[in-house]
Amino acid sequence: MKAARIIKTKEPLEIKDVNIPNPKGDQVLVKVESAGVCHSDLHLWDGGYAGPQGVFMKVEDRGVKFPLTPGHEVAGTIDEMGESVTGFSKGDKVLVYPWIGEGTCPACRVGEENICDGPRSLGIYQDGGYSEMVLVPSYKYLVKLHGLDLNSSASLACSGLTAYTAVKKTESHPGQMVVVIGAGGLGLMAVQLAKATTNARIAIVDIDEKKLAEAKRLGADEIINSAAGDPVKSVKEVTDGLGAETVIDFVNNGKTAPNSLNMLRKRGRLVMVGLFGGSLELNLPLVPLRAFTLTGAYTGKFADLVELVALARMNKIQSLVSRKFTLDQANTALEELKAGKIIGRSVINP
Ligand code: NAD
């Protein structure tokens, strides 16, 4: 089978012929119909993240090994199954939960494999979906799609799930203001999910007018272009000078993070999601004086993916797929995302 693989970071992915895995026990071989292209694939391709004071945090120091087939947003058809698989049949259309843990750490034991101490996520620590087939370690990581479109569903596994977790973590109440920083694949999901689940007012902040327009179409109430003015001032203007109860920062770099903190109301809650990197200087007296909460969110748990698929079946989530690429075009797909040319999400159809 063909797979687009990162052989060496920062160098073009290579289309390789690799052996088709033979599923055993609980394992399932899924024929990839659609693989979402996430900004995290760019960080992986780059080999890491910008840390504080110009330090580069290498993914290889965090357990990633190359060569690797990326792709953690996978929807497809069951092709083969190990002898112990139950409840699924060959030909079933499924979404793959990629945030696989080692199963015994405290997080795994409470169903939060996404923040496992020894993660084995597909497309990051094991081969993923930029491939004709993907081997899923157990049928328990599959969600049946029941007729949902495979291209629209693929991104639920990361951008949808991460946005859903972040929106839940804001603990927003009706009438409050939630500010979403970054109207990319994740931010546009968050706008829709905040709309569907919170009854909060939604402000979106980005530097790209086209992405802001898409956020407005999907239900954002306030549109703020941070390239055209101070986003803190704009948020204060629409919150009677007080600031927003909650902010989700899907960029989370040295530029956005200080603004995200400064646009929070007293007792506010900032959820940091983006991996653009850098650092944040904290004014320490302000932490108690303004009594805000700062938290991180990393993808989401399996149970939340099941809820998300149910929301999609209730037509609460519009498709964000704006471009489709073949496996041979994997490098173009990544380059276009890097250049900021993708509105919403693109997918690879192997
Ligand atoms: P994307 O490329 O689709 O979108 C990024 C958006 O941020 C774009 O709309 C861009 O215009 C906007 N942006 C860039 N700089 C900005 C700035 N200074 N101010 C305002 N907006 C700005 O990316 P994505 O796939 O949505 O991912 C976003 C980030 O989240 C990436 O760093 C990705 O790796 C990370 N991520 C984190 C998790 C997690 O679990 N924590 C999961 C998936 C992705």
XYZ file of C-alpha atoms and ligand atoms in Angstrom:
394
model
C 0.000 0.000 0.000
C 1.030 3.613 -0.499
C 1.781 5.958 2.409
C 3.043 9.558 2.549
C 5.811 9.503 5.151
C 7.957 12.033 6.990
C 11.407 10.526 6.544
C 13.270 13.550 7.844
C 11.764 16.663 9.427
C 11.489 19.791 7.236
C 12.024 17.677 4.085
C 9.233 16.731 1.647
C 7.164 13.709 2.625
C 7.944 10.676 0.475
C 5.299 8.414 -1.051
C 6.477 4.932 -0.083
C 5.243 1.415 -0.747
C 4.819 -0.207 2.669
C 3.506 -3.625 3.755
C -0.200 -3.915 4.471
C -0.510 -4.742 8.203
C -2.258 -7.987 9.140
C -4.720 -7.334 12.006
C -4.680 -9.804 14.924
C -6.696 -10.082 18.162
C -8.544 -6.800 18.780
C -6.841 -4.997 15.879
C -8.714 -3.572 12.902
C -7.365 -2.616 9.476
C -9.182 0.474 8.207
C -9.127 1.548 4.559
C -8.553 5.295 4.801
C -11.179 7.224 2.828
C -10.381 10.626 4.308
C -7.554 12.011 6.433
C -7.780 15.567 7.768
C -4.749 17.835 7.480
C -4.164 19.456 10.884
C -1.831 22.277 11.829
C -0.262 19.818 14.301
C 0.973 17.855 11.255
C 2.914 21.010 10.352
C 4.541 21.139 13.806
C 5.428 17.445 13.424
C 6.866 18.034 9.959
C 8.811 21.004 11.350
C 10.154 18.679 14.051
C 8.863 20.580 17.068
C 7.533 23.710 18.717
C 8.894 27.162 19.515
C 9.654 27.160 23.236
C 10.630 30.066 25.491
C 13.631 32.312 24.654
C 13.986 30.908 21.148
C 14.470 27.311 22.358
C 13.116 24.740 19.887
C 11.279 21.836 21.587
C 11.993 18.799 19.387
C 9.223 16.227 19.008
C 11.909 13.528 18.976
C 12.760 14.496 22.586
C 9.099 13.826 23.360
C 9.124 10.263 22.010
C 8.295 10.752 18.312
C 10.323 8.569 15.930
C 10.869 9.090 12.195
C 10.195 7.785 9.566
C 6.529 8.245 10.401
C 3.238 8.304 8.494
C 1.347 11.324 9.905
C -2.433 11.765 9.951
C -4.534 11.584 13.115
C -7.940 12.562 11.656
C -9.061 9.377 9.941
C -12.415 8.191 8.600
C -12.683 5.032 6.543
C -14.063 1.566 5.927
C -13.232 -1.585 7.892
C -11.172 -3.813 5.597
C -9.975 -6.653 7.877
C -10.410 -7.518 11.551
C -8.550 -9.615 14.129
C -10.254 -12.743 15.484
C -11.365 -11.092 18.793
C -13.157 -8.073 17.292
C -16.854 -7.898 18.155
C -19.621 -5.466 17.257
C -18.097 -4.410 13.933
C -18.249 -5.877 10.436
C -16.147 -5.637 7.329
C -17.405 -2.658 5.299
C -18.542 -0.579 8.324
C -17.832 3.149 7.929
C -15.941 4.333 10.996
C -14.178 7.272 12.589
C -10.898 6.424 14.327
C -10.131 7.766 17.828
C -6.377 8.358 17.491
C -5.468 9.472 21.052
C -4.361 6.064 22.212
C -2.666 5.610 25.591
C -0.685 2.760 27.138
C -3.769 1.888 29.182
C -2.511 1.732 32.760
C -1.536 5.308 33.768
C -3.896 7.348 36.016
C -5.275 9.304 33.019
C -5.971 6.148 30.986
C -7.683 4.558 33.977
C -10.245 7.370 34.067
C -10.791 7.305 30.300
C -8.517 10.236 29.441
C -6.117 8.382 27.157
C -5.520 11.660 25.309
C -3.342 12.834 28.203
C -1.672 9.482 28.889
C 1.798 9.505 30.505
C 3.091 7.246 27.713
C 1.060 8.236 24.648
C 0.842 6.040 21.533
C -1.347 8.291 19.389
C -1.866 7.365 15.751
C -0.123 9.672 13.304
C 2.246 10.909 16.032
C 3.779 7.942 17.869
C 2.556 5.232 15.454
C 1.781 5.357 11.743
C -1.395 7.271 10.899
C -3.765 8.089 8.096
C -1.718 9.661 5.274
C -1.912 6.144 3.871
C -4.187 3.769 1.995
C -4.704 1.703 5.175
C -4.224 2.271 8.883
C -3.895 -0.363 11.594
C -6.036 0.531 14.612
C -4.795 -1.280 17.782
C -8.319 -2.102 18.998
C -11.935 -1.956 17.816
C -12.645 0.014 21.019
C -11.115 3.082 19.277
C -13.718 3.061 16.484
C -16.970 5.022 16.278
C -19.570 3.988 13.682
C -20.544 6.837 11.376
C -24.098 5.704 10.570
C -24.296 7.396 7.169
C -22.363 10.586 8.028
C -20.136 11.932 5.257
C -16.590 10.598 5.666
C -14.781 13.778 4.588
C -16.752 15.994 6.976
C -16.381 13.476 9.806
C -12.612 12.888 9.653
C -11.807 16.193 11.378
C -14.103 15.407 14.284
C -11.288 13.152 15.581
C -9.005 16.117 16.317
C -10.197 19.590 15.411
C -13.769 18.794 16.469
C -12.813 16.882 19.605
C -10.204 19.421 20.719
C -12.601 22.315 20.200
C -15.366 20.415 22.043
C -13.056 19.763 25.033
C -11.935 23.400 25.073
C -15.526 24.704 24.927
C -16.461 22.356 27.800
C -13.452 23.565 29.794
C -14.613 27.186 29.534
C -17.692 26.236 31.598
C -19.524 29.033 29.760
C -23.019 30.041 30.851
C -25.802 31.570 28.764
C -25.248 35.257 28.051
C -21.535 35.177 28.905
C -18.918 36.065 26.322
C -16.570 33.407 24.965
C -13.721 34.738 22.815
C -12.226 32.336 20.274
C -8.708 33.266 19.118
C -7.894 31.842 15.661
C -10.553 31.016 13.063
C -8.714 28.010 11.619
C -9.801 24.384 11.585
C -10.109 24.306 15.371
C -11.499 27.796 15.931
C -14.302 27.363 13.385
C -15.306 24.120 15.081
C -15.305 25.916 18.449
C -17.609 28.646 17.123
C -20.108 25.996 16.031
C -19.821 23.944 19.219
C -20.087 26.964 21.513
C -23.185 27.963 19.551
C -24.684 24.465 19.805
C -23.933 23.801 23.463
C -23.565 27.004 25.535
C -25.860 29.894 24.563
C -22.880 32.161 25.229
C -22.121 35.137 22.976
C -19.200 34.324 20.715
C -16.442 36.694 19.605
C -13.904 35.505 17.049
C -10.425 37.016 16.645
C -8.178 36.410 13.625
C -5.833 38.297 11.299
C -7.476 37.033 8.078
C -10.722 38.621 6.847
C -11.779 35.508 4.874
C -11.531 33.316 7.953
C -13.397 35.885 10.027
C -16.171 35.958 7.407
C -16.434 32.162 7.616
C -16.705 32.401 11.416
C -19.526 34.928 11.057
C -21.338 32.609 8.650
C -21.031 29.812 11.210
C -22.580 31.900 13.986
C -19.981 34.166 15.646
C -21.624 37.294 17.106
C -18.600 39.631 17.195
C -15.854 39.726 14.559
C -12.475 41.151 15.565
C -9.548 41.583 13.184
C -6.478 41.760 15.425
C -4.304 42.848 12.487
C -6.413 46.016 12.197
C -6.526 47.062 15.860
C -6.059 46.114 19.496
C -8.182 42.975 20.176
C -8.184 43.641 23.948
C -9.803 47.045 23.356
C -12.324 45.489 20.948
C -13.331 42.801 23.463
C -13.681 45.409 26.234
C -15.911 47.496 23.918
C -18.388 44.661 23.493
C -18.359 43.668 27.192
C -19.165 47.018 28.862
C -15.471 47.575 29.553
C -15.251 44.476 31.773
C -13.729 41.799 29.546
C -14.872 38.321 28.552
C -15.744 35.559 30.974
C -13.824 33.029 28.884
C -11.211 32.920 26.131
C -10.018 29.925 24.093
C -6.658 30.587 22.453
C -6.207 28.320 19.424
C -3.039 30.181 18.431
C -1.399 30.537 21.849
C 1.821 32.266 20.898
C 3.837 35.097 22.427
C 1.539 37.629 20.732
C -1.907 36.182 21.412
C -1.418 34.784 24.935
C -0.816 38.151 26.704
C -3.833 39.597 24.878
C -5.938 36.577 25.817
C -5.144 37.133 29.501
C -5.736 40.878 29.297
C -9.163 40.534 27.667
C -10.397 38.294 30.505
C -12.835 39.642 33.034
C -12.096 39.153 36.760
C -12.745 35.468 37.603
C -12.311 34.675 33.907
C -11.037 31.444 32.433
C -8.414 31.089 29.678
C -8.126 27.761 27.860
C -4.835 27.427 25.963
C -4.924 25.048 22.985
C -2.677 26.297 20.153
C 0.883 25.112 19.746
C 2.230 28.088 17.802
C 4.650 28.538 20.706
C 6.730 31.110 22.509
C 6.322 32.238 26.081
C 4.194 34.401 28.348
C 5.326 36.714 31.124
C 2.915 36.652 34.052
C 2.276 39.761 36.139
C 2.127 37.807 39.412
C 0.079 40.161 41.622
C -2.617 40.179 38.948
C -3.166 36.428 39.210
C -4.717 36.664 42.694
C -6.052 40.211 42.263
C -8.021 39.242 39.162
C -8.512 35.621 40.280
C -8.447 34.186 36.781
C -7.941 30.548 35.816
C -5.459 29.474 33.188
C -5.708 25.937 31.863
C -4.490 23.860 28.936
C -6.462 21.431 26.788
C -5.028 18.600 24.718
C -7.419 16.888 22.284
C -10.198 14.976 24.089
C -11.437 11.675 25.466
C -13.190 8.880 23.595
C -16.527 9.496 25.357
C -16.521 13.081 24.043
C -15.883 11.863 20.498
C -19.002 9.698 20.780
C -20.979 12.779 21.911
C -19.520 14.807 19.063
C -20.572 12.254 16.447
C -24.075 12.406 17.963
C -24.029 16.222 17.605
C -22.945 15.827 13.968
C -25.863 13.452 13.386
C -28.173 16.147 14.805
C -26.798 18.516 12.102
C -25.195 20.791 14.714
C -21.814 20.793 12.932
C -21.375 22.042 9.378
C -18.629 20.555 7.245
C -15.423 22.603 7.245
C -13.877 20.752 4.307
C -12.916 23.277 1.638
C -10.166 21.388 -0.245
C -9.466 17.756 -1.168
C -6.047 16.350 -2.071
C -4.788 12.938 -3.212
C -2.087 11.092 -1.277
C 0.455 12.114 -3.927
C -0.428 15.749 -3.131
C 0.303 15.421 0.623
C 3.163 17.945 0.431
C 0.953 20.472 -1.371
C -1.747 19.991 1.279
C 0.745 20.801 4.042
C 2.296 23.733 2.136
C -1.122 25.319 1.513
C -2.049 25.034 5.187
C 1.314 26.532 6.167
C 0.713 29.442 3.778
C -2.659 30.139 5.462
C -4.566 29.330 2.239
C -6.974 26.778 3.726
C -10.310 28.045 5.011
C -11.589 25.462 7.516
C -10.014 22.093 6.810
C -8.533 20.174 3.910
C -8.539 16.400 3.632
C -6.460 13.816 1.849
C -8.378 11.118 -0.042
C -5.835 8.277 -0.499
P -5.052 26.482 11.261
O -3.782 26.713 10.534
O -6.179 25.835 10.574
O -5.592 27.842 11.867
C -4.799 28.788 12.538
C -5.581 30.106 12.547
O -4.913 31.025 13.417
C -5.679 30.757 11.172
O -7.014 31.140 10.920
C -4.763 31.970 11.293
O -5.155 33.043 10.462
C -4.917 32.300 12.764
N -3.821 33.090 13.327
C -2.481 32.935 13.135
N -1.808 33.855 13.847
C -2.724 34.602 14.501
C -2.653 35.702 15.390
N -1.479 36.232 15.778
N -3.801 36.215 15.882
C -5.006 35.705 15.519
N -5.138 34.655 14.672
C -4.007 34.119 14.172
O -4.638 25.639 12.572
P -5.523 24.608 13.408
O -5.459 23.271 12.757
O -6.816 25.244 13.740
O -4.623 24.484 14.722
C -4.393 25.602 15.556
C -3.305 25.282 16.573
O -3.815 24.330 17.506
C -2.045 24.662 15.987
O -0.908 25.120 16.706
C -2.258 23.183 16.232
O -1.065 22.440 16.268
C -2.897 23.253 17.593
N -3.632 22.056 18.001
C -3.690 21.814 19.318
C -4.401 20.734 19.764
C -4.505 20.448 21.224
O -5.065 19.408 21.555
N -4.037 21.293 22.108
C -5.039 19.875 18.836
C -4.965 20.166 17.495
C -4.281 21.285 17.077
